[in-house]
Amino acid sequence: MLSKKQARAFFLVGTAVTFLIFIGLTVYSLGEAQDQTNRDQLSESAIRGKWLWDKNNCMGCHTLMGEGGYYAPELTKVVERRGDAYIKAALMSPVPWQPNGRKMVAYNMSEAEANDMVEFFKWIGNVDLNGFETIVSPLAKKNN
Amino acid sequence: MKYKSQKVAYWFFALSMLLLSLQLIYGLIMGFAHAGMDGLHEWIPFNTAKAVHTNLLVVWLLSGFMGAAYYIIPEEAQHELVSVKLAYVQLISLAVVGVLAIIGYHFNIWEGRKFLEIPRGLDYLVVVNVLLFMGLILMTLWKGKRKTTTALVLTMGLLFAALLYLPGMIDFDSQVLDSFFRWWVVHLWVEGVWELIMGGILSFLLIKLTGVDREVIEKWLYVIVGLTFLSGILGTGHHYYYIGVNKIWLIVGGIFSALEPLAFLAMALFAVNMYRKGEKKHPNKTALLWTIGSAIVSFVGAGLLGFAHTLPQTNIYTHGTIVTAMHGHLSFWGAYAMIVFAIISYALPNMTGRKFYDTARGRMAFWISNIGMIGMTVAFGVAGVAQVYMERKMKVDFMSVQKDIEVHFWVLIIMAILFIVGITLYIIEFFKHGQPNDEALIE
Ligand code: HEM
Ligand code: HEM
Ligand SMILES: [Fe+2]
């Protein structure tokens, strides 16, 4: 039968080996050659947009790349789906935006801020998501 | 209770109970919002409710783990806690950080990173708090007479959990990198180092409750935590399928995360077998119920329901839907909430001298809360599967699907009320024990 010493060795060796592989894969997949995000196209404006996304915790209701709250629509391809003007109207509205009865927080953003958000969504929209982008509704209608 | 300083644990457990109650209120707010009633929107919009609900969960579980450590480590190390005064300082600062964070969420003060919304300024306070906690635990262990495997695994889990908080504090311009390293915290916590904490507490409880030889129990503890890391570290890849990183993660994440349920299966078999084997059964039936229950429900919630959406072929459809919320509830409940309840049920009679070992209220609390939680899981599950089918397969618009699944949130609310009844009974039982006192010391 297995002894306690062997059990401990299993724990230590298994952990060390998988940890090293994990670090190796992380370095590999975040390398320049593997980039799927067009990192060179990440503009100042898109970065400001990301900061606004963060500051307002938009992720508390919406998902982006499938992560966030399940209360409001997935925004990965929102620019393609709705266009700039619609998005800006929602963000700049001084009263809660609620096209279908469910309310969004009234962010009352400035035009410049709304533009930054759109730039951020455009950048996200071009990230290669290994096929997930074709599943997310309802844009996917035309892709399938 | 053998050491006076173990009494500190009581206050951590009490803080846990308080924050848990608040957590449930915010859960109900979200349940009603999903069902179409968002009357509180102006004061508590959904994102506030969600951040509060999940952060309170994490803080009350951590408070429970810390209480567990303050109870277990002195007993295992056979040494009083090095400083009770500092432990109280740590308790209060934990409560202060938690409360400040929660208040801030009502005023748009946060970081938009799921589960890690605590703003940067408070992050530093968290770090100081955890350093103090780890210092006290490590010093006690260091000065102690013995260093058991149970204590080491528990301490290792706590230490790694503290270290893993740090990757969540790096700033990135890219949302993809932000998300990538967010999982180093969130995934490697719940499917890695927290399992060590759970394993450590489970092993301590099984030693005390079943009377099986420590050597046997601790051997299997190593096997369990070995399986945890073997699968869980590379299993992180199941969050990297569709966030804009290399496809290699589809293979690595798929294979290793599919192995993750093994650790939970091992935990369930371990608990049941030790129970069967044990000859010197402890009279604390309530603690035993929660202990075995935790091992079994975590296998269902984390193991089976995790497996159900972990393969890339399935996850591409379920990723970011109510299906994820279904799994999130039963897994957190089974693995972490129930193990905290187990250690509380074991420790309370020992700290207060009131031997509520097998009361009707205690049994009802267990069964009603579990039935309620399973009902909630089913409600989320039905809503989630319907959502995936309509939205992702039939390509129906998000909001029209949401309207169609509103009814399942009414079921959720009813089940949640049942769950809350169970929790209320547990909390009543908690306070009926009275406060810890030195008369409860033995030997
Ligand atoms: C009164 C009982 C509860 C109700 C009504 C409730 C309801 C909810 C709702 C509606 C959500 C939001 C899903 C979304 O983003 O749309 C949520 C999220 C969550 N809840 Fe609860 N909850 C309750 C208790 C609990 C308990 C006891 C736990 C843990 C043991 C828990 C853990 C979570 C987690 C981890 C999430 C985040 C899930 C995710 O984003 O994937 N909840 N809850
Ligand atoms: C006690 C252990 C576990 C807990 C507490 C837990 C909890 C959670 C939570 C809260 C999420 C949502 C995270 C977020 O969106 O930020 C999640 C996601 C996920 N979990 Fe777990 N989990 C556990 C174990 C497992 C296991 C063992 C597996 C696999 C066998 C698994 C598979 C998944 C998958 C695939 C997702 C991603 C869902 C998506 O793409 O939306 N989990 N888990
Ligand atoms: Fe995970």
XYZ file of C-alpha atoms and ligand atoms in Angstrom:
674
model
C 0.000 0.000 0.000
C 0.861 3.617 -0.510
C 2.848 5.127 2.353
C 2.514 8.645 3.686
C 5.951 9.467 2.329
C 4.989 8.360 -1.162
C 1.767 10.343 -0.929
C 3.751 13.444 -0.023
C 6.165 12.877 -2.893
C 3.206 12.596 -5.278
C 1.926 15.949 -4.024
C 5.259 17.734 -4.228
C 6.383 16.386 -7.581
C 2.964 16.778 -9.230
C 2.704 20.353 -8.051
C 6.214 21.319 -9.113
C 5.911 19.781 -12.573
C 2.485 21.196 -13.451
C 3.438 24.577 -12.031
C 6.504 24.786 -14.261
C 4.512 23.748 -17.330
C 1.905 26.362 -16.446
C 4.476 29.136 -16.256
C 6.040 27.949 -19.513
C 2.682 27.956 -21.312
C 1.861 31.387 -19.914
C 5.087 32.873 -21.236
C 4.577 31.139 -24.582
C 0.963 32.139 -25.100
C 1.475 35.751 -24.079
C 4.452 36.126 -26.408
C 4.445 38.541 -29.353
C 4.194 35.789 -31.964
C 1.034 34.349 -30.414
C -0.799 37.639 -30.143
C -4.476 37.431 -31.111
C -5.420 40.842 -29.797
C -3.725 43.285 -32.207
C -1.897 44.760 -29.290
C -0.113 47.271 -31.527
C -3.510 48.756 -32.419
C -4.460 49.471 -28.821
C -4.861 53.248 -29.064
C -4.709 55.804 -26.266
C -8.407 56.312 -26.715
C -9.186 52.586 -26.374
C -7.073 52.450 -23.222
C -9.043 55.347 -21.753
C -12.163 53.402 -22.710
C -10.879 50.377 -20.852
C -10.298 52.559 -17.831
C -13.910 53.784 -17.965
C -15.102 50.198 -18.318
C -13.165 49.412 -15.174
C -14.092 52.480 -13.191
C -17.824 52.020 -13.691
C -17.802 48.239 -13.211
C -19.761 47.679 -16.420
C -18.781 44.037 -15.973
C -21.130 43.921 -12.982
C -24.084 43.581 -15.387
C -22.658 42.849 -18.847
C -20.352 40.126 -20.050
C -17.385 40.931 -22.257
C -15.620 37.986 -23.889
C -18.014 35.901 -21.804
C -16.993 37.319 -18.410
C -19.090 39.414 -16.076
C -22.703 39.618 -14.925
C -25.525 37.794 -16.642
C -28.012 40.630 -16.417
C -27.247 42.623 -19.546
C -26.152 41.764 -23.104
C -22.755 40.414 -24.137
C -20.758 43.346 -25.535
C -17.936 41.630 -27.403
C -19.291 42.503 -30.858
C -21.505 45.379 -29.849
C -20.099 47.864 -32.375
C -20.867 45.563 -35.292
C -24.296 44.853 -33.895
C -25.460 48.327 -32.973
C -23.097 50.861 -34.511
C -21.344 53.808 -32.850
C -24.319 56.136 -32.595
C -26.524 53.722 -30.651
C -23.770 52.924 -28.152
C -22.951 56.568 -27.605
C -26.600 57.414 -27.069
C -26.866 54.744 -24.365
C -23.739 55.980 -22.592
C -24.540 59.681 -22.822
C -28.140 59.359 -21.713
C -28.907 61.386 -18.565
C -31.778 59.030 -17.675
C -31.545 55.233 -17.367
C -31.371 53.622 -20.811
C -34.063 50.940 -20.997
C -35.027 49.871 -24.497
C -36.554 46.614 -23.228
C -37.704 47.572 -19.759
C -34.518 46.526 -17.983
C -32.661 49.596 -16.777
C -29.029 50.541 -17.272
C -27.321 53.036 -14.977
C -27.512 56.570 -16.429
C -23.837 57.351 -16.940
C -24.375 60.687 -18.583
C -20.944 60.443 -20.255
C -19.384 63.254 -22.244
C -19.010 62.840 -26.001
C -15.261 62.286 -25.565
C -15.803 59.568 -22.989
C -18.396 57.839 -25.118
C -15.949 57.927 -28.044
C -13.287 56.277 -25.899
C -15.720 53.528 -24.938
C -16.527 52.901 -28.595
C -12.815 52.703 -29.425
C -12.427 50.171 -26.626
C -15.300 48.047 -27.963
C -13.854 48.238 -31.481
C -10.548 46.901 -30.263
C -12.273 44.100 -28.353
C -14.390 43.339 -31.424
C -11.250 42.573 -33.412
C -9.728 40.157 -30.921
C -9.576 36.579 -32.187
C -11.603 34.620 -29.626
C -11.039 31.122 -31.028
C -14.579 30.941 -32.411
C -16.579 32.353 -29.490
C -17.280 35.521 -31.475
C -19.389 33.502 -33.922
C -21.552 32.064 -31.127
C -22.434 35.206 -29.255
C -25.899 36.259 -30.246
C -27.458 37.861 -32.105
C -24.717 39.080 -34.390
C -23.807 35.495 -35.138
C -26.904 35.179 -37.318
C -24.961 36.388 -40.271
C -21.888 34.307 -39.506
C -23.602 30.936 -39.321
C -11.161 23.521 23.777
C -7.648 23.068 25.101
C -6.126 26.523 24.721
C -7.568 29.813 25.921
C -6.516 31.648 22.801
C -8.733 29.450 20.624
C -11.639 31.598 21.766
C -10.684 34.282 19.221
C -12.127 31.991 16.586
C -15.614 32.626 17.916
C -15.566 36.281 16.835
C -14.382 35.431 13.353
C -17.245 32.963 13.082
C -19.708 35.550 14.367
C -18.472 38.046 11.759
C -18.978 35.316 9.159
C -22.602 34.855 10.158
C -23.260 38.573 10.021
C -21.765 39.058 6.563
C -23.504 35.921 5.280
C -26.886 37.382 6.258
C -26.111 40.558 4.356
C -24.925 38.569 1.347
C -28.280 36.835 1.069
C -30.195 40.116 1.037
C -28.219 41.286 -1.987
C -28.801 37.897 -3.625
C -32.541 38.428 -3.287
C -32.221 41.905 -4.793
C -30.607 40.349 -7.870
C -33.141 37.539 -7.987
C -35.972 40.081 -8.083
C -34.164 42.186 -10.696
C -33.887 39.107 -12.932
C -37.567 38.431 -12.368
C -38.374 41.898 -13.665
C -38.609 43.857 -10.419
C -35.750 46.290 -10.194
C -37.392 48.903 -7.967
C -34.129 49.519 -6.102
C -32.244 50.343 -9.301
C -31.638 53.952 -8.400
C -29.914 53.141 -5.095
C -28.650 49.618 -5.622
C -28.193 48.953 -9.330
C -27.529 45.355 -10.355
C -23.746 45.784 -10.559
C -23.674 47.074 -6.982
C -25.782 44.166 -5.772
C -23.584 41.702 -7.624
C -20.298 43.097 -6.324
C -21.666 43.194 -2.778
C -23.121 39.656 -3.011
C -19.906 38.066 -4.268
C -17.500 40.119 -2.143
C -19.417 39.454 1.032
C -19.298 35.778 0.123
C -15.527 35.871 -0.220
C -15.036 37.912 2.952
C -17.285 35.750 5.126
C -15.626 32.601 3.840
C -12.188 34.086 4.534
C -13.322 35.124 7.986
C -14.514 31.549 8.503
C -11.190 30.143 7.275
C -9.291 32.500 9.580
C -11.463 31.509 12.511
C -10.841 27.883 11.604
C -7.098 28.501 11.578
C -7.172 30.277 14.953
C -9.056 27.316 16.366
C -7.120 24.514 14.677
C -3.517 25.729 14.713
C -3.087 26.071 18.511
C -4.609 22.637 19.006
C -2.480 21.000 16.329
C 0.702 22.834 17.297
C -0.020 22.398 21.025
C 0.792 25.989 21.761
C -1.243 29.091 22.619
C -1.650 31.615 19.835
C 1.348 33.969 20.026
C -0.784 37.092 20.480
C -4.497 37.188 21.132
C -4.498 40.978 21.140
C -3.118 41.171 17.615
C -5.646 38.592 16.496
C -8.409 40.946 17.636
C -6.716 43.823 15.816
C -6.705 41.634 12.735
C -10.381 40.779 13.167
C -11.406 44.389 13.454
C -9.322 45.520 10.520
C -10.808 42.718 8.419
C -14.303 43.877 9.292
C -13.375 47.496 8.566
C -11.898 46.701 5.140
C -14.936 44.611 4.252
C -17.441 47.221 5.333
C -15.594 50.102 3.628
C -15.435 48.162 0.380
C -19.146 47.350 0.516
C -20.095 50.959 1.211
C -17.898 52.134 -1.659
C -19.742 49.831 -4.076
C -22.859 51.874 -3.474
C -21.040 55.003 -4.640
C -19.395 53.733 -7.807
C -16.041 53.260 -6.016
C -14.557 49.963 -7.235
C -12.558 48.235 -9.930
C -14.579 46.542 -12.626
C -13.023 43.126 -12.178
C -15.382 40.368 -11.222
C -14.765 39.085 -7.675
C -11.855 41.495 -7.176
C -13.789 44.755 -7.104
C -12.032 46.061 -3.987
C -10.412 49.375 -5.017
C -6.639 49.657 -4.992
C -6.309 51.704 -1.805
C -8.147 49.067 0.183
C -6.149 46.289 -1.515
C -3.116 47.478 0.422
C -5.078 47.241 3.654
C -6.067 43.708 2.728
C -2.396 42.891 2.248
C -1.449 44.314 5.656
C -4.335 42.468 7.270
C -3.393 39.155 5.736
C 0.291 39.646 6.598
C -0.686 40.113 10.222
C -2.860 37.016 10.123
C -0.170 34.886 8.471
C 2.413 36.209 10.914
C 0.336 35.077 13.888
C -0.357 31.649 12.425
C 3.208 31.012 11.290
C 4.715 32.153 14.599
C 2.362 29.902 16.537
C 3.210 26.968 14.339
C 6.914 27.761 14.620
C 6.862 27.852 18.409
C 4.536 24.883 18.683
C 5.477 21.429 19.918
C 4.481 19.621 16.755
C 4.001 20.337 13.096
C 1.286 18.070 11.806
C 0.471 17.511 8.161
C -3.038 18.830 8.792
C -1.662 22.100 10.141
C 0.894 22.367 7.362
C -1.636 21.821 4.578
C -4.032 24.326 6.113
C -1.274 26.897 6.558
C 0.082 26.305 3.073
C -3.372 26.891 1.639
C -3.743 30.153 3.550
C -0.261 31.331 2.625
C -0.671 30.589 -1.093
C -4.097 32.223 -1.049
C -2.465 35.370 0.319
C 0.291 35.325 -2.307
C -2.175 34.725 -5.116
C -4.005 37.916 -4.220
C -1.091 39.855 -5.692
C -1.496 39.072 -9.435
C -4.926 40.677 -9.114
C -3.250 43.966 -8.252
C -1.304 44.398 -11.498
C -2.632 47.023 -13.917
C -2.915 46.222 -17.618
C -3.915 48.315 -20.612
C -5.238 45.217 -22.339
C -8.539 43.740 -21.205
C -7.279 40.341 -22.323
C -4.285 40.439 -19.984
C -6.470 41.797 -17.230
C -8.744 38.815 -17.583
C -5.839 36.382 -17.946
C -4.341 37.327 -14.590
C -7.694 37.760 -12.874
C -7.991 33.984 -13.215
C -4.689 33.482 -11.431
C -6.548 34.771 -8.435
C -10.084 33.503 -8.928
C -9.454 30.083 -10.441
C -6.280 29.253 -8.550
C -8.098 30.150 -5.365
C -11.232 28.056 -5.706
C -9.772 25.198 -7.721
C -6.369 25.232 -6.086
C -5.267 26.655 -2.806
C -8.682 26.941 -1.162
C -8.994 23.191 -1.641
C -5.929 22.881 0.588
C -7.720 24.938 3.206
C -10.805 22.779 2.803
C -8.686 19.611 2.901
C -6.904 20.767 6.050
C -10.156 21.564 7.872
C -11.747 18.333 6.636
C -8.824 16.289 7.840
C -8.846 17.976 11.263
C -12.582 17.320 11.596
C -12.319 13.701 10.499
C -9.535 13.044 12.984
C -11.652 14.521 15.775
C -15.012 13.125 14.757
C -14.259 9.592 13.595
C -11.304 8.639 15.743
C -9.474 7.151 12.746
C -5.691 7.193 13.098
C -4.092 10.508 12.133
C -1.451 8.827 9.956
C -4.108 7.241 7.761
C -6.119 10.419 7.381
C -3.108 12.567 6.624
C -1.806 10.164 4.028
C -5.037 10.541 2.077
C -4.909 14.279 2.609
C -1.659 14.342 0.632
C -3.239 12.298 -2.137
C -6.179 14.705 -2.315
C -4.153 17.895 -2.425
C -1.809 16.176 -4.871
C -4.745 15.530 -7.214
C -5.940 19.091 -6.683
C -2.778 20.749 -7.911
C -2.036 18.149 -10.550
C -5.311 18.962 -12.292
C -6.145 22.431 -11.019
C -3.042 24.402 -11.986
C -3.152 23.552 -15.683
C -6.947 23.424 -15.426
C -6.804 27.229 -15.283
C -6.792 26.848 -19.049
C -10.568 26.290 -19.029
C -10.910 30.052 -18.560
C -8.518 30.805 -21.419
C -10.485 29.151 -24.213
C -12.350 32.207 -25.443
C -10.676 35.316 -24.091
C -8.235 36.017 -26.896
C -5.241 33.819 -26.130
C -3.620 30.910 -27.950
C -5.609 27.768 -28.822
C -3.141 25.604 -26.910
C -5.300 26.269 -23.854
C -8.235 24.453 -25.429
C -6.276 21.229 -25.253
C -4.394 21.762 -21.993
C -7.333 23.364 -20.178
C -9.750 20.773 -21.554
C -7.749 17.771 -20.431
C -6.604 18.988 -17.040
C -9.815 20.652 -15.952
C -11.673 17.463 -16.863
C -9.483 15.777 -14.232
C -10.343 18.294 -11.520
C -13.440 16.413 -10.312
C -11.110 13.584 -9.224
C -9.883 15.637 -6.283
C -13.471 16.280 -5.192
C -14.412 12.645 -5.730
C -11.432 11.636 -3.615
C -12.551 14.054 -0.922
C -16.072 12.563 -0.856
C -14.847 8.955 -0.791
C -12.304 9.866 1.857
C -14.879 11.436 4.165
C -17.420 8.629 3.772
C -14.825 5.895 4.238
C -13.255 7.441 7.310
C -16.727 7.785 8.769
C -17.427 4.090 8.118
C -14.053 3.061 9.486
C -14.185 5.183 12.617
C -14.787 3.364 15.850
C -14.595 6.164 18.378
C -17.403 8.328 17.058
C -17.692 11.789 18.547
C -21.179 12.664 19.847
C -21.296 15.897 17.814
C -23.643 14.618 15.091
C -24.341 18.078 13.687
C -20.672 18.676 12.939
C -20.441 15.253 11.349
C -23.443 15.973 9.136
C -21.899 19.176 7.812
C -18.489 17.547 7.376
C -19.672 14.592 5.314
C -22.241 16.836 3.605
C -19.566 19.263 2.494
C -17.451 16.526 0.973
C -20.429 15.128 -0.955
C -22.090 18.382 -2.068
C -18.764 19.818 -3.219
C -18.330 16.800 -5.455
C -21.741 17.440 -7.011
C -21.441 21.236 -7.286
C -17.793 21.589 -8.227
C -17.008 18.153 -9.628
C -20.101 17.130 -11.590
C -21.560 20.543 -12.411
C -18.080 21.897 -13.160
C -17.390 19.020 -15.505
C -20.712 19.630 -17.237
C -19.397 22.803 -18.890
C -15.644 22.471 -18.795
C -14.959 20.874 -22.178
C -14.289 23.516 -24.856
C -17.020 22.106 -27.115
C -19.644 22.732 -24.424
C -18.121 25.821 -22.910
C -18.271 27.702 -26.202
C -22.068 27.663 -25.768
C -22.382 28.035 -22.010
C -19.522 30.510 -21.417
C -20.866 33.560 -19.623
C -24.458 32.399 -19.139
C -26.717 31.546 -16.198
C -25.312 28.003 -16.449
C -22.128 29.404 -14.911
C -24.149 30.949 -12.065
C -25.769 27.577 -11.402
C -22.396 25.910 -10.965
C -21.022 28.884 -8.990
C -23.731 28.516 -6.338
C -23.584 24.811 -5.604
C -19.790 24.667 -5.763
C -19.209 27.560 -3.375
C -21.907 26.255 -1.104
C -20.736 22.634 -0.977
C -17.027 23.159 -0.808
C -16.522 26.322 1.161
C -19.680 27.444 2.895
C -20.442 23.959 4.213
C -16.904 23.307 5.442
C -17.031 26.612 7.349
C -20.379 25.533 8.835
C -18.808 22.195 9.752
C -15.902 23.670 11.674
C -18.226 26.141 13.390
C -20.563 23.328 14.445
C -17.624 21.420 15.814
C -15.891 24.311 17.547
C -18.851 26.154 19.101
C -19.797 23.566 21.744
C -16.114 23.225 22.636
C -15.633 26.953 23.059
C -18.832 27.682 24.957
C -19.324 24.491 26.898
C -22.870 24.131 25.578
C -23.150 20.712 24.065
C -25.727 21.213 21.316
C -24.542 18.078 19.579
C -27.655 16.732 17.992
C -30.569 19.124 18.244
C -33.677 19.205 16.069
C -32.901 22.795 15.113
C -29.388 21.849 14.065
C -30.619 19.012 11.848
C -33.356 21.163 10.322
C -30.832 23.885 9.528
C -28.760 21.359 7.598
C -31.584 19.798 5.607
C -33.590 22.917 4.858
C -30.625 24.965 3.707
C -29.390 22.125 1.526
C -32.765 21.442 -0.031
C -33.162 25.188 -0.649
C -29.747 25.442 -2.272
C -30.358 22.408 -4.468
C -33.678 23.951 -5.520
C -31.887 27.189 -6.380
C -29.345 25.245 -8.401
C -32.127 23.564 -10.367
C -33.831 26.921 -10.997
C -30.580 28.464 -12.260
C -29.915 25.319 -14.276
C -33.250 25.351 -16.075
C -32.973 29.088 -16.745
C -29.394 28.630 -17.934
C -30.042 25.752 -20.292
C -33.051 27.556 -21.746
C -30.923 30.665 -22.212
C -28.118 28.757 -23.926
C -30.526 27.026 -26.251
C -32.528 30.072 -27.266
C -29.806 32.674 -27.308
C -26.801 30.756 -28.485
C -28.370 28.044 -30.637
C -31.518 29.695 -31.956
C -29.900 33.142 -31.981
C -32.809 34.874 -30.284
C -32.026 38.369 -28.981
C -30.611 38.583 -25.438
C -33.407 40.620 -23.893
C -36.250 38.605 -25.363
C -34.684 35.450 -23.952
C -34.367 37.170 -20.583
C -38.093 37.883 -20.641
C -38.842 34.252 -21.410
C -36.788 32.948 -18.506
C -38.099 35.392 -15.907
C -40.396 32.737 -14.478
C -37.438 30.609 -13.397
C -36.273 33.459 -11.222
C -39.537 33.319 -9.309
C -38.763 29.674 -8.645
C -35.277 30.784 -7.622
C -36.721 33.278 -5.151
C -39.006 30.698 -3.560
C -36.125 28.260 -3.178
C -33.919 31.054 -1.861
C -36.478 31.769 0.851
C -36.381 28.119 1.886
C -32.603 28.345 1.919
C -32.750 31.480 4.058
C -35.010 29.680 6.560
C -32.325 27.006 6.921
C -29.585 29.588 7.364
C -31.675 31.483 9.917
C -32.050 28.304 11.965
C -28.302 27.812 11.804
C -27.657 31.354 12.986
C -30.165 31.020 15.836
C -28.403 27.828 16.907
C -25.109 29.711 16.675
C -26.172 32.422 19.095
C -27.980 30.005 21.429
C -24.546 28.625 22.265
C -23.724 31.829 24.084
C -20.218 33.217 24.222
C -16.945 31.375 24.649
C -15.590 31.125 28.191
C -12.678 29.653 30.091
C -14.878 27.172 31.910
C -15.066 25.311 28.649
C -11.350 24.543 28.858
C -10.552 20.857 29.245
C -7.450 19.159 30.701
C -30.733 34.121 -0.979
C -29.994 33.331 -1.648
C -29.336 33.723 -2.953
C -29.879 34.283 -4.081
C -31.327 34.683 -4.328
C -28.816 34.442 -5.034
C -28.954 34.990 -6.310
C -27.923 35.299 -7.154
C -28.059 35.967 -8.415
C -29.386 36.400 -9.031
C -26.811 36.118 -8.944
C -26.428 36.892 -10.183
C -26.293 36.177 -11.470
C -26.061 37.196 -12.548
O -24.950 37.708 -12.727
O -27.003 37.501 -13.271
C -25.883 35.531 -8.004
C -24.514 35.464 -8.191
C -23.679 34.699 -7.390
N -23.998 34.095 -6.186
Fe -25.819 34.061 -5.328
N -27.649 33.967 -4.478
C -27.938 33.513 -3.209
C -27.059 32.937 -2.333
C -25.763 32.610 -2.625
C -24.923 31.794 -1.799
C -25.299 31.165 -0.467
C -23.736 31.676 -2.471
C -22.510 30.897 -2.089
C -22.453 29.898 -1.345
C -23.832 32.454 -3.689
C -22.822 32.602 -4.616
C -22.914 33.369 -5.761
C -21.828 33.524 -6.715
C -20.450 32.881 -6.619
C -22.301 34.366 -7.733
C -21.542 34.814 -8.985
C -21.834 33.828 -10.089
C -21.236 34.180 -11.410
O -21.112 35.375 -11.723
O -20.888 33.265 -12.152
N -25.080 33.009 -3.748
N -26.579 35.042 -6.913
C -15.139 24.433 -5.196
C -14.709 24.553 -6.369
C -15.268 25.498 -7.397
C -15.868 26.717 -7.228
C -16.126 27.462 -5.930
C -16.194 27.195 -8.549
C -16.819 28.406 -8.813
C -16.922 28.979 -10.052
C -17.369 30.325 -10.316
C -17.828 31.332 -9.267
C -17.290 30.537 -11.652
C -17.596 31.846 -12.394
C -16.348 32.633 -12.393
C -16.381 33.929 -13.154
O -17.056 34.006 -14.189
O -15.699 34.880 -12.718
C -16.792 29.309 -12.243
C -16.567 29.111 -13.575
C -16.248 27.884 -14.124
N -16.009 26.703 -13.455
Fe -15.959 26.471 -11.478
N -15.820 26.262 -9.468
C -15.251 25.204 -8.807
C -14.756 24.059 -9.368
C -14.821 23.745 -10.706
C -14.401 22.491 -11.277
C -13.833 21.317 -10.501
C -14.615 22.598 -12.631
C -14.381 21.606 -13.728
C -14.454 20.344 -13.659
C -15.138 23.924 -12.886
C -15.449 24.434 -14.140
C -15.760 25.747 -14.380
C -15.830 26.320 -15.709
C -15.607 25.600 -17.033
C -16.128 27.678 -15.554
C -16.280 28.730 -16.638
C -17.694 28.984 -16.988
C -17.811 29.984 -18.118
O -17.132 29.802 -19.139
O -18.610 30.918 -18.008
N -15.265 24.580 -11.693
N -16.589 28.373 -11.245
Fe -11.897 27.380 -12.951
